[in-house]
Coordinates of C-alpha atoms in Angstrom, one line a residue:
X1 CA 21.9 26.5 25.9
X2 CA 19.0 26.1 28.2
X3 CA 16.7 28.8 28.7
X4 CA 14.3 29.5 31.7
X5 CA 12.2 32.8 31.7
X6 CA 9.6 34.2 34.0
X7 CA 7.8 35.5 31.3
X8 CA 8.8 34.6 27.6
X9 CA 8.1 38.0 26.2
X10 CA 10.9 39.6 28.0
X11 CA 13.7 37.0 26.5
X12 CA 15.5 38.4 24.1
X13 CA 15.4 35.6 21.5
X14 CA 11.3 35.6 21.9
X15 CA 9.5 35.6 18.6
X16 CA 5.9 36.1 18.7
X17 CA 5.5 34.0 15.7
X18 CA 7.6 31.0 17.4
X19 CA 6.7 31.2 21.0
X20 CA 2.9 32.8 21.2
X21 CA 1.9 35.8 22.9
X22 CA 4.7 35.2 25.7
X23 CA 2.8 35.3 29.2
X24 CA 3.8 32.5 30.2
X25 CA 6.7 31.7 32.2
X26 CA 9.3 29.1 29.8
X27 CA 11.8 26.2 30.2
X28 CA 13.7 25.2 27.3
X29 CA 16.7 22.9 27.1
X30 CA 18.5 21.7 23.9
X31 CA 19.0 17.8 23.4
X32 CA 21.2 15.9 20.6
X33 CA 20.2 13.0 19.0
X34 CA 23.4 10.7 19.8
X35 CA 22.3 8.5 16.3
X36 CA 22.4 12.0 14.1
X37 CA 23.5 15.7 14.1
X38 CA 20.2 17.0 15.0
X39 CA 19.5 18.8 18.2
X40 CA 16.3 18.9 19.5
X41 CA 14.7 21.6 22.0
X42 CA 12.1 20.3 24.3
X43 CA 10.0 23.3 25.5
X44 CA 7.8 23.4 28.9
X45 CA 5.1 26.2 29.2
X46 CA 3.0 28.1 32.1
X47 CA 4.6 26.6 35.1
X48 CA 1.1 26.4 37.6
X49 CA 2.5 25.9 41.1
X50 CA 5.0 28.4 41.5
X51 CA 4.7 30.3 38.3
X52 CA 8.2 29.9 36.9
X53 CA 10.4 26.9 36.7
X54 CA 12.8 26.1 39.0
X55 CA 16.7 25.2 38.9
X56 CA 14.9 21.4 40.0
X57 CA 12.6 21.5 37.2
X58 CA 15.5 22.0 34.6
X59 CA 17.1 19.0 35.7
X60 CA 14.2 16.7 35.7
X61 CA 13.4 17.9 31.7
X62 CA 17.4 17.2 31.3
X63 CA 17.4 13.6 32.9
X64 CA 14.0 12.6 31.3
X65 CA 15.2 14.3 27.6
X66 CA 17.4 11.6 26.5
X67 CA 14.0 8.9 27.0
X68 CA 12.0 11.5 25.1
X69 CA 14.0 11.9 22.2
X70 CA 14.9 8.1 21.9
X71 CA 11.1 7.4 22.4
X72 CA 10.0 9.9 19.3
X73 CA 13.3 8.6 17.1
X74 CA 11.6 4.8 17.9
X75 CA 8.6 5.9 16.6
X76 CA 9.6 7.5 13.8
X77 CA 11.9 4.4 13.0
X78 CA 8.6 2.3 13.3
X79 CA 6.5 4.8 11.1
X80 CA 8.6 4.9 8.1
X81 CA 9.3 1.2 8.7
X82 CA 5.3 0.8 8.2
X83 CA 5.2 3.6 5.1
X84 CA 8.3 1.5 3.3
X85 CA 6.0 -1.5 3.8
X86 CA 2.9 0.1 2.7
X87 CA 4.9 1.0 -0.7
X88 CA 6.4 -2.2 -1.1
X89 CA 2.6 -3.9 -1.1
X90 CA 1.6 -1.2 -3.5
X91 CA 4.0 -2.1 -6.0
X92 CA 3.7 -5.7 -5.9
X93 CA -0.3 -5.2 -6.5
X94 CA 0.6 -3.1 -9.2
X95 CA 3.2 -5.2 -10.9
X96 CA 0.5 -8.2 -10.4
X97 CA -1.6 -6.2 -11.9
X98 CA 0.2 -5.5 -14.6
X99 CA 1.7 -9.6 -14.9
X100 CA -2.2 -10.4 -14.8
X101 CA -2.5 -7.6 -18.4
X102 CA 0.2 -9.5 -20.1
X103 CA -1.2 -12.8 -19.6
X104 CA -4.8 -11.4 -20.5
X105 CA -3.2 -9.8 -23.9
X106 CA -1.1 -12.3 -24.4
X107 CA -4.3 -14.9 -25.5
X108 CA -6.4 -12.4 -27.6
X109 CA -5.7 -12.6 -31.5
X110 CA -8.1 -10.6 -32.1
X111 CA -7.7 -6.6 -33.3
X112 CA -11.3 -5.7 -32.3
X113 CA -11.1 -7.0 -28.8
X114 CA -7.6 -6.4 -28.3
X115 CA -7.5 -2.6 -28.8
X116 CA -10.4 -1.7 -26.4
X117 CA -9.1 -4.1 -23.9
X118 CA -5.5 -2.9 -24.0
X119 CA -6.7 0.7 -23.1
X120 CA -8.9 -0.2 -20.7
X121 CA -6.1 -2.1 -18.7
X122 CA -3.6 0.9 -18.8
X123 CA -6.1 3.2 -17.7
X124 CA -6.5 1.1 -14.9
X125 CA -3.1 0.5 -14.1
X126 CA -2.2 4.4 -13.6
X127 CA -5.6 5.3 -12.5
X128 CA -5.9 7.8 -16.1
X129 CA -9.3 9.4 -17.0
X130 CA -8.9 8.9 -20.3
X131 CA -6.7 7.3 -22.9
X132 CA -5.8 6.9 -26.6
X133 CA -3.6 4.4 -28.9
X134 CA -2.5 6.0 -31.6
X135 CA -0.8 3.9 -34.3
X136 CA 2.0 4.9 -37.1
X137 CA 0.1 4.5 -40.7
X138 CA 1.9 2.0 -43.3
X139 CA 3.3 4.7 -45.2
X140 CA 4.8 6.5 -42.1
X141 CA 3.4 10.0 -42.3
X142 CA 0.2 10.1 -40.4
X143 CA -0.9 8.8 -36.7
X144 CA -4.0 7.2 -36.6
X145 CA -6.3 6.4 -33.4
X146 CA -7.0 2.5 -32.9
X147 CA -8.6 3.6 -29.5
X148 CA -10.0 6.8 -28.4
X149 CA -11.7 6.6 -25.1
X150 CA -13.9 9.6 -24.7
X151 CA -14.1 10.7 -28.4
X152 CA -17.0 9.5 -31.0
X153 CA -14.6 9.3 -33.9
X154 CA -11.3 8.6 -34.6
X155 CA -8.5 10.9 -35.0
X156 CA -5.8 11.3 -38.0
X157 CA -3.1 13.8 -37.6
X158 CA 0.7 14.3 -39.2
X159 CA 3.5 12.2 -37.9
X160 CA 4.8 14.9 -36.0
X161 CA 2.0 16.8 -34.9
X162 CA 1.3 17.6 -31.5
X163 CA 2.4 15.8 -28.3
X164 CA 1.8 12.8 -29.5
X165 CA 3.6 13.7 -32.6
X166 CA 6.6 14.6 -30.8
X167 CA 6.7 11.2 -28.9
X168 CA 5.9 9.4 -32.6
X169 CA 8.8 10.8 -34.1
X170 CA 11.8 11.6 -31.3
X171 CA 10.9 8.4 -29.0
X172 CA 10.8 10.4 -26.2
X173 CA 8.6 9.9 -23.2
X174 CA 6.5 13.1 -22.2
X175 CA 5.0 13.5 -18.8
X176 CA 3.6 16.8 -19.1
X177 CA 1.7 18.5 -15.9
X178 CA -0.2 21.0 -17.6
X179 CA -0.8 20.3 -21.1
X180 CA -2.6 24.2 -21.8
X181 CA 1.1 25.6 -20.3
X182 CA 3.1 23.4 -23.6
X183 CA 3.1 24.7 -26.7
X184 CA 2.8 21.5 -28.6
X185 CA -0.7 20.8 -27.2
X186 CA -3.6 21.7 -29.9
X187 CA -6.4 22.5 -27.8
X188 CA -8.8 22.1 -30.6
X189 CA -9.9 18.9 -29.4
X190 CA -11.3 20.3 -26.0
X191 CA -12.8 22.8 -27.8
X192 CA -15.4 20.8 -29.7
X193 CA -15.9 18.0 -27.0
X194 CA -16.0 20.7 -24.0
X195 CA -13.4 18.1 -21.9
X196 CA -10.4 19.7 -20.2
X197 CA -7.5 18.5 -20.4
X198 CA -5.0 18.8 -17.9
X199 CA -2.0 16.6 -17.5
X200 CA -0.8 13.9 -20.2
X201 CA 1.6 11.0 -20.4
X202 CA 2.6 10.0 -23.9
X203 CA 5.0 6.7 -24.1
X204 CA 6.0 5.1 -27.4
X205 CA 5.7 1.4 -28.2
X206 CA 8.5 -0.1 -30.6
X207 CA 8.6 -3.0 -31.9
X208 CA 10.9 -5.8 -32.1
X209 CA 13.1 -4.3 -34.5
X210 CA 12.9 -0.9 -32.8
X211 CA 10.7 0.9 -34.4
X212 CA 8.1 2.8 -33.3
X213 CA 4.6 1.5 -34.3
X214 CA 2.5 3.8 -32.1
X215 CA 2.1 5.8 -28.9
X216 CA -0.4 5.5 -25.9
X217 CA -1.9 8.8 -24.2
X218 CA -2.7 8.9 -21.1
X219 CA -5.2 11.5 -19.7
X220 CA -6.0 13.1 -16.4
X221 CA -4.5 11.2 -14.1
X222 CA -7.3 11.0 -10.8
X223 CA -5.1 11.2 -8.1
X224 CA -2.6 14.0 -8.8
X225 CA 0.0 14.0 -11.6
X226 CA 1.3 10.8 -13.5
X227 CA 4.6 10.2 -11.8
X228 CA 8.0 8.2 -12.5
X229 CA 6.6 5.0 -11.4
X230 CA 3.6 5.5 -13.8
X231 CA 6.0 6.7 -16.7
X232 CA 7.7 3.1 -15.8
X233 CA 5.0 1.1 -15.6
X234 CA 3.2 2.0 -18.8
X235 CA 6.9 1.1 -20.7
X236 CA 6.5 -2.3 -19.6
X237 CA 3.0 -2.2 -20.0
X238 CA 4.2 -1.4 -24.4
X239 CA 6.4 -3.7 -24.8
X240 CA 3.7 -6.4 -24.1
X241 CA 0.9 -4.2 -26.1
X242 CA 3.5 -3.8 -29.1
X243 CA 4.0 -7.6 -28.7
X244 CA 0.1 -8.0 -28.7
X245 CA -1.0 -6.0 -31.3
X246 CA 2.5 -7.7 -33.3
X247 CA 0.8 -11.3 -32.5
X248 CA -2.8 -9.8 -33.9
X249 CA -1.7 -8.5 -36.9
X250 CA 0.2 -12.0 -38.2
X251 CA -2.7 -13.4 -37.3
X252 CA -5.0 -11.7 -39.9
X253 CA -2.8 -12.0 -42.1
X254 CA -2.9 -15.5 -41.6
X255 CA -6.4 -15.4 -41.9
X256 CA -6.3 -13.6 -45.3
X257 CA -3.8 -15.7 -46.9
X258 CA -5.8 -18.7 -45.6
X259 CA -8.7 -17.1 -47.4
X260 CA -7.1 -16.6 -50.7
X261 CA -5.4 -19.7 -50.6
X262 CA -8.5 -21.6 -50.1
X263 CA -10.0 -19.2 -53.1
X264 CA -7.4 -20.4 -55.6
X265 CA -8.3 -24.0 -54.2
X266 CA -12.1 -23.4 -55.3
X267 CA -10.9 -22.3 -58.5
X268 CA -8.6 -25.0 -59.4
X269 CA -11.5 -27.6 -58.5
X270 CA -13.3 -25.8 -60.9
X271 CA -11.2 -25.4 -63.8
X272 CA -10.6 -29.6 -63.4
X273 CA -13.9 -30.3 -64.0
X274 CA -15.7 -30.7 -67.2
X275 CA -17.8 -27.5 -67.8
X276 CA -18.7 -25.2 -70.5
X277 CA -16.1 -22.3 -71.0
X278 CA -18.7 -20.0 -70.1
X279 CA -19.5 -21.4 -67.1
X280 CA -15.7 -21.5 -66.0
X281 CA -15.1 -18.6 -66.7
X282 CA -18.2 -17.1 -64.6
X283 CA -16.7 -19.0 -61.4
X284 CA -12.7 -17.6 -62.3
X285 CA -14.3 -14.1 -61.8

């Protein structure tokens, strides 16, 4: 209902915390929003000229409320219009971004270049401080770090050690906010290197048969937490980097069993010549 007081203080709904220190004289009237079930209250205070508000001035604030309210509902349309376009040019850059990564991994064969330059791109892509790749060994007991950004040497730890042991073994994404507040994390590492860390994202990558050949950690996210969108993102991101690192390792062994082959070559060239028995013999070994 619409309230007009000489003095707010002496209104019995006056809250000092909502209304001020009251010496004011006060006109409020309520308003609904005809597009939604919330009512508005627009509030006038310290009338000048006379000191209180008048019968008149209450229905001047009621004709003019409806313009008001539609006025501030307009601009509110237009500002989350302008927020759901802001976020729709975000993700596009980021999914470019991220389009732009896959065709960059996709023509690099090789391990040495690949590894360094798949970490760096994820890092990028969720703005992480840090990040490692660890990969599942042959015999599937032991993770092994490919990549360590941050870290002189690399890393070996049991399958199922730690977070990233946890991811290795249950396939399980882990976004985890504070990694000192989960009892998985081994703060031994931060120990020795003097780094704190503080929140982690640990996503697997599988391969095409569904296995899991390794997991990347992200560290320290810059701006905040790692969220949803990030958890997505470096997914997609694995499936190309399994895909990658899949494509580099046929390759060397490409390489290899060009090598050998082109070993026994040498060797049957030599064994069709005439030579001394000693002297083949000395080029089989």
């Amino acid at each position: 209902i619409p309230i007009s007081c000489i003095s707010a203080r002496v209104h019995s709904s006056y809250n000092i915390k909502a209304d001020g220190n009251g010496d004011y004289s006060c006109l409020v009237i309520p308003v609904k929003d005809p597009d939604s079930p919330l009512i508005y209250a627009l509030v006038l205070r310290g009338k000048r000229i006379p000191q209180f508000f008048t019968d008149y001035d209450e229905k001047i604030l009621a004709r003019i409320a409806p313009y008001v309210i539609s006025s501030l509902c307009s601009a509110e349309t237009v500002e989350k219009n302008h927020r759901s376009l802001e976020e729709s040019m975000r993700q596009q850059k980021r999914l470019r971004s991220l389009l732009e990564i896959a065709e960059s991994l996709s023509g690099q064969l090789r391990m040495d270049v690949l590894i360094p330059n798949i970490m760096a791109r994820a890092c990028e892509l969720v703005h992480a401080d840090r990040c490692s790749l660890f990969m599942v060994n042959e015999t599937r007991d032991k993770l092994y770090t490919s990549f360590q950004g941050g870290l002189a040497n690399a890393i070996e730890v049991p399958l199922n050690a730690g977070i990233v042991g946890f991811t290795a073994t249950t396939g399980e994404i882990l976004n985890i906010k504070d990694a000192y507040e989960d009892p998985r994390f081994n703060r031994g590492m931060d120990l020795k290197t003097g780094y704190r860390t503080l929140t982690l994202l640990c996503v697997p990558i599988f391969d095409d048969k569904q296995e899991i050949r390794g997991v990347t950690e992200m560290i320290n996210k810059f701006d905040g937490v790692f969220t949803e969108e990030d958890e997505k993102l470096i997914q997609i991101f694995n499936v190309f980097c399994g895909i990658s690192i899949e494509n580099a390792h046929l390759y060397k062994a490409s390489i290899d069993l060009s090598m050998q082959l082109r070993s026994f070559l040498d060797i049957s060239n030599s064994l069709s010549q005439q030579q001394t028995m000693k002297k083949m013999m000395e080029e089989i070994i």
